Amino acid sequence: MLGFFGAFLYYVATQLKVDPNTDVVGNKDYSTLKIWFLIIGGLVGLVGGGKLVVDNAVSIAQALGVSEKNHRTYHHCGRDLPP
């Protein structure tokens, strides 16, 4: 994943060197209320999406018969803990 990110940064840097005279898109003026609405909406979406991912991953694991016996195996930084 880190390699792909590095390749992307390299690609962007080379594209900026090739054509530095590209048009800059202007900033839109948003009201403070709209900015806060977008921030709160984004955070709600992030938390809700995370909950959906975890709940559905648990459902898939249960459907595949994965045991919950070792649910603490990678609890702290990937270190194995005794059950």
Coordinates of N, CA, C and O in Angstrom, one line a residue:
M1 N 0.8 -1.2 0.0 CA 0.0 0.0 0.0 C 0.9 1.2 0.0 O 0.6 2.2 -0.7
L2 N 1.9 1.2 0.8 CA 2.8 2.3 0.9 C 3.5 2.6 -0.5 O 3.8 3.7 -0.9
G3 N 3.9 1.5 -1.1 CA 4.5 1.5 -2.5 C 3.6 2.2 -3.5 O 4.0 3.0 -4.3
F4 N 2.3 1.9 -3.5 CA 1.4 2.5 -4.4 C 1.2 4.0 -4.1 O 1.1 4.8 -5.0
F5 N 1.2 4.4 -2.8 CA 1.2 5.8 -2.4 C 2.4 6.5 -2.9 O 2.3 7.6 -3.4
G6 N 3.6 5.9 -2.8 CA 4.8 6.5 -3.3 C 4.8 6.7 -4.8 O 5.2 7.7 -5.3
A7 N 4.3 5.7 -5.5 CA 4.2 5.8 -6.9 C 3.2 6.9 -7.3 O 3.5 7.6 -8.3
F8 N 2.1 7.0 -6.6 CA 1.2 8.1 -6.9 C 1.8 9.5 -6.7 O 1.6 10.4 -7.5
L9 N 2.5 9.6 -5.6 CA 3.2 10.9 -5.3 C 4.2 11.2 -6.4 O 4.3 12.4 -6.9
Y10 N 4.9 10.2 -6.9 CA 5.9 10.4 -8.0 C 5.1 10.8 -9.2 O 5.6 11.8 -10.0
Y11 N 4.0 10.2 -9.5 CA 3.2 10.5 -10.7 C 2.7 11.9 -10.7 O 2.8 12.7 -11.6
V12 N 2.2 12.4 -9.5 CA 1.7 13.7 -9.4 C 2.8 14.7 -9.5 O 2.7 15.8 -10.2
A13 N 4.0 14.5 -8.9 CA 5.1 15.4 -9.0 C 5.6 15.5 -10.5 O 5.9 16.6 -10.9
T14 N 5.7 14.4 -11.2 CA 6.1 14.5 -12.6 C 5.0 15.2 -13.5 O 5.4 16.0 -14.4
Q15 N 3.8 15.0 -13.2 CA 2.7 15.7 -13.9 C 2.8 17.2 -13.7 O 2.5 18.0 -14.6
L16 N 3.1 17.7 -12.5 CA 3.2 19.1 -12.2 C 4.4 19.7 -12.9 O 4.4 20.9 -13.3
K17 N 5.5 19.0 -13.0 CA 6.7 19.5 -13.7 C 6.4 19.6 -15.2 O 7.0 20.5 -15.9
V18 N 5.6 18.7 -15.8 CA 5.3 18.7 -17.2 C 4.5 19.9 -17.6 O 4.8 20.6 -18.6
D19 N 3.4 20.2 -16.9 CA 2.5 21.3 -17.3 C 2.2 22.1 -16.0 O 1.1 22.0 -15.5
P20 N 3.1 23.0 -15.6 CA 2.8 23.8 -14.4 C 1.9 24.9 -14.6 O 1.4 25.6 -13.7
N21 N 1.5 25.2 -15.9 CA 0.6 26.3 -16.2 C -0.9 25.9 -16.3 O -1.7 26.5 -17.0
T22 N -1.3 24.9 -15.6 CA -2.7 24.4 -15.6 C -3.5 25.4 -14.8 O -3.0 26.1 -13.9
D23 N -4.8 25.5 -15.2 CA -5.7 26.4 -14.5 C -5.9 26.0 -13.1 O -6.2 24.8 -12.8
V24 N -5.9 26.9 -12.2 CA -6.2 26.6 -10.8 C -7.7 26.8 -10.6 O -8.3 27.9 -11.0
V25 N -8.3 25.8 -10.0 CA -9.8 26.0 -9.7 C -10.0 26.9 -8.5 O -9.3 26.8 -7.5
G26 N -10.9 27.8 -8.7 CA -11.1 28.8 -7.6 C -11.8 28.1 -6.4 O -12.5 27.1 -6.5
N27 N -11.6 28.7 -5.3 CA -12.3 28.3 -4.0 C -13.7 28.8 -4.0 O -14.0 29.9 -4.4
K28 N -14.6 27.9 -3.5 CA -16.0 28.3 -3.3 C -16.2 28.9 -2.0 O -15.5 28.5 -1.0
D29 N -17.0 29.9 -1.9 CA -17.3 30.5 -0.6 C -18.5 29.9 0.0 O -19.6 29.9 -0.5
Y30 N -18.3 29.2 1.2 CA -19.3 28.5 1.9 C -19.6 29.2 3.2 O -18.7 29.8 3.8
S31 N -20.8 29.2 3.6 CA -21.1 29.8 4.9 C -20.6 28.9 6.0 O -20.3 27.7 5.8
T32 N -20.4 29.5 7.2 CA -19.9 28.7 8.3 C -20.8 27.6 8.7 O -20.4 26.5 9.0
L33 N -22.1 27.9 8.6 CA -23.1 26.8 8.9 C -23.0 25.7 8.0 O -23.0 24.5 8.4
K34 N -22.8 25.9 6.7 CA -22.7 24.8 5.7 C -21.4 24.0 6.0 O -21.4 22.8 5.8
I35 N -20.3 24.7 6.3 CA -19.0 24.0 6.6 C -19.2 23.1 7.7 O -18.8 21.9 7.7
W36 N -19.8 23.6 8.8 CA -20.0 22.7 10.0 C -21.0 21.6 9.7 O -20.8 20.5 10.2
F37 N -22.0 21.8 8.9 CA -22.9 20.8 8.5 C -22.1 19.7 7.7 O -22.3 18.5 8.0
L38 N -21.3 20.1 6.8 CA -20.5 19.1 6.0 C -19.5 18.3 6.9 O -19.3 17.1 6.7
I39 N -18.9 19.0 7.9 CA -18.0 18.3 8.8 C -18.7 17.3 9.6 O -18.3 16.1 9.8
I40 N -19.8 17.7 10.3 CA -20.6 16.8 11.1 C -21.1 15.7 10.3 O -21.1 14.5 10.7
G41 N -21.7 16.0 9.1 CA -22.2 14.9 8.2 C -21.1 13.9 7.8 O -21.4 12.7 7.8
G42 N -19.9 14.4 7.6 CA -18.8 13.5 7.2 C -18.4 12.6 8.4 O -18.2 11.4 8.2
L43 N -18.4 13.2 9.6 CA -18.0 12.4 10.7 C -19.1 11.3 11.0 O -18.8 10.2 11.4
V44 N -20.4 11.7 10.9 CA -21.5 10.7 11.1 C -21.4 9.6 10.1 O -21.5 8.4 10.4
G45 N -21.1 10.0 8.8 CA -20.9 9.0 7.8 C -19.8 8.1 8.0 O -19.8 6.9 7.8
L46 N -18.7 8.6 8.5 CA -17.5 7.8 8.8 C -17.8 6.8 10.0 O -17.4 5.6 9.8
V47 N -18.4 7.3 11.0 CA -18.7 6.4 12.1 C -19.7 5.3 11.7 O -19.6 4.1 12.0
G48 N -20.8 5.8 11.0 CA -21.8 4.8 10.5 C -21.2 3.8 9.6 O -21.5 2.6 9.6
G49 N -20.4 4.2 8.7 CA -19.7 3.3 7.7 C -18.8 2.3 8.4 O -18.8 1.1 8.1
G50 N -18.1 2.8 9.4 CA -17.2 1.9 10.2 C -18.1 0.8 11.0 O -17.7 -0.3 11.0
K51 N -19.2 1.3 11.5 CA -20.1 0.3 12.2 C -20.6 -0.7 11.2 O -20.7 -1.9 11.6
L52 N -21.0 -0.3 10.1 CA -21.5 -1.2 9.1 C -20.4 -2.2 8.7 O -20.7 -3.4 8.5
V53 N -19.2 -1.8 8.5 CA -18.1 -2.7 8.1 C -17.9 -3.7 9.2 O -17.8 -4.9 8.9
V54 N -17.8 -3.3 10.5 CA -17.5 -4.2 11.6 C -18.7 -5.2 11.7 O -18.5 -6.4 11.9
D55 N -19.9 -4.7 11.7 CA -21.1 -5.6 11.9 C -21.2 -6.6 10.8 O -21.4 -7.8 11.1
N56 N -21.0 -6.2 9.6 CA -21.0 -7.2 8.5 C -19.9 -8.1 8.5 O -20.0 -9.3 8.1
A57 N -18.7 -7.7 8.9 CA -17.5 -8.6 9.0 C -17.8 -9.6 10.1 O -17.5 -10.8 9.9
V58 N -18.4 -9.3 11.2 CA -18.8 -10.2 12.2 C -19.8 -11.2 11.7 O -19.7 -12.4 11.9
S59 N -20.8 -10.7 10.9 CA -21.8 -11.6 10.3 C -21.2 -12.6 9.4 O -21.6 -13.8 9.4
I60 N -20.3 -12.1 8.5 CA -19.6 -13.0 7.6 C -18.8 -14.1 8.3 O -18.8 -15.2 8.0
A61 N -18.1 -13.6 9.4 CA -17.3 -14.6 10.1 C -18.1 -15.6 10.8 O -17.8 -16.8 10.8
Q62 N -19.3 -15.2 11.4 CA -20.2 -16.2 12.0 C -20.8 -17.1 11.0 O -20.9 -18.3 11.2
A63 N -21.1 -16.6 9.8 CA -21.6 -17.5 8.7 C -20.6 -18.5 8.3 O -21.0 -19.6 7.9
L64 N -19.3 -18.1 8.3 CA -18.3 -19.1 7.9 C -17.8 -20.0 9.0 O -17.0 -20.8 8.9
G65 N -18.4 -19.8 10.2 CA -18.1 -20.6 11.4 C -16.8 -20.3 12.1 O -16.2 -21.2 12.7
V66 N -16.4 -19.1 12.0 CA -15.2 -18.7 12.8 C -15.5 -18.6 14.3 O -16.5 -18.0 14.7
S67 N -14.6 -19.2 15.0 CA -14.8 -19.3 16.5 C -14.5 -17.9 17.1 O -13.6 -17.2 16.7
E68 N -15.2 -17.6 18.2 CA -15.0 -16.4 19.0 C -14.0 -16.7 20.1 O -13.8 -15.8 21.0
K69 N -13.5 -17.9 20.2 CA -12.7 -18.3 21.4 C -11.4 -17.4 21.5 O -11.1 -17.0 22.6
N70 N -10.8 -17.1 20.4 CA -9.5 -16.3 20.5 C -9.8 -14.9 20.0 O -9.0 -14.3 19.2
H71 N -10.8 -14.2 20.6 CA -11.1 -12.9 20.2 C -10.1 -11.8 20.6 O -10.1 -10.7 20.2
R72 N -9.2 -12.2 21.6 CA -8.2 -11.2 22.1 C -6.9 -11.5 21.5 O -5.9 -10.9 22.0
T73 N -6.7 -12.3 20.5 CA -5.4 -12.7 20.0 C -4.5 -11.5 19.6 O -3.4 -11.3 19.9
Y74 N -5.1 -10.5 18.9 CA -4.3 -9.4 18.4 C -4.9 -8.1 19.0 O -5.1 -7.1 18.3
H75 N -5.1 -8.1 20.3 CA -5.7 -7.0 20.9 C -4.7 -5.8 21.1 O -5.1 -4.6 20.9
H76 N -3.5 -6.0 21.4 CA -2.5 -4.9 21.6 C -1.4 -5.0 20.6 O -0.5 -5.8 20.7
C77 N -1.5 -4.1 19.6 CA -0.4 -3.9 18.6 C 0.0 -5.2 18.0 O 1.2 -5.4 17.6
G78 N -0.9 -6.1 17.8 CA -0.5 -7.4 17.1 C 0.2 -8.4 17.9 O 0.6 -9.4 17.4
R79 N 0.4 -8.2 19.2 CA 1.0 -9.1 20.1 C 0.1 -10.2 20.5 O -1.1 -9.9 20.8
D80 N 0.6 -11.4 20.6 CA -0.3 -12.5 21.0 C -0.5 -12.5 22.5 O 0.5 -12.2 23.3
L81 N -1.7 -12.6 22.9 CA -2.0 -12.6 24.4 C -2.6 -14.0 24.7 O -3.2 -14.7 23.9
P82 N -2.4 -14.4 26.0 CA -2.9 -15.7 26.4 C -4.5 -15.6 26.4 O -5.0 -14.5 26.7
P83 N -5.1 -16.7 26.0 CA -6.6 -16.6 25.9 C -7.2 -16.5 27.3 O -6.7 -16.7 28.3

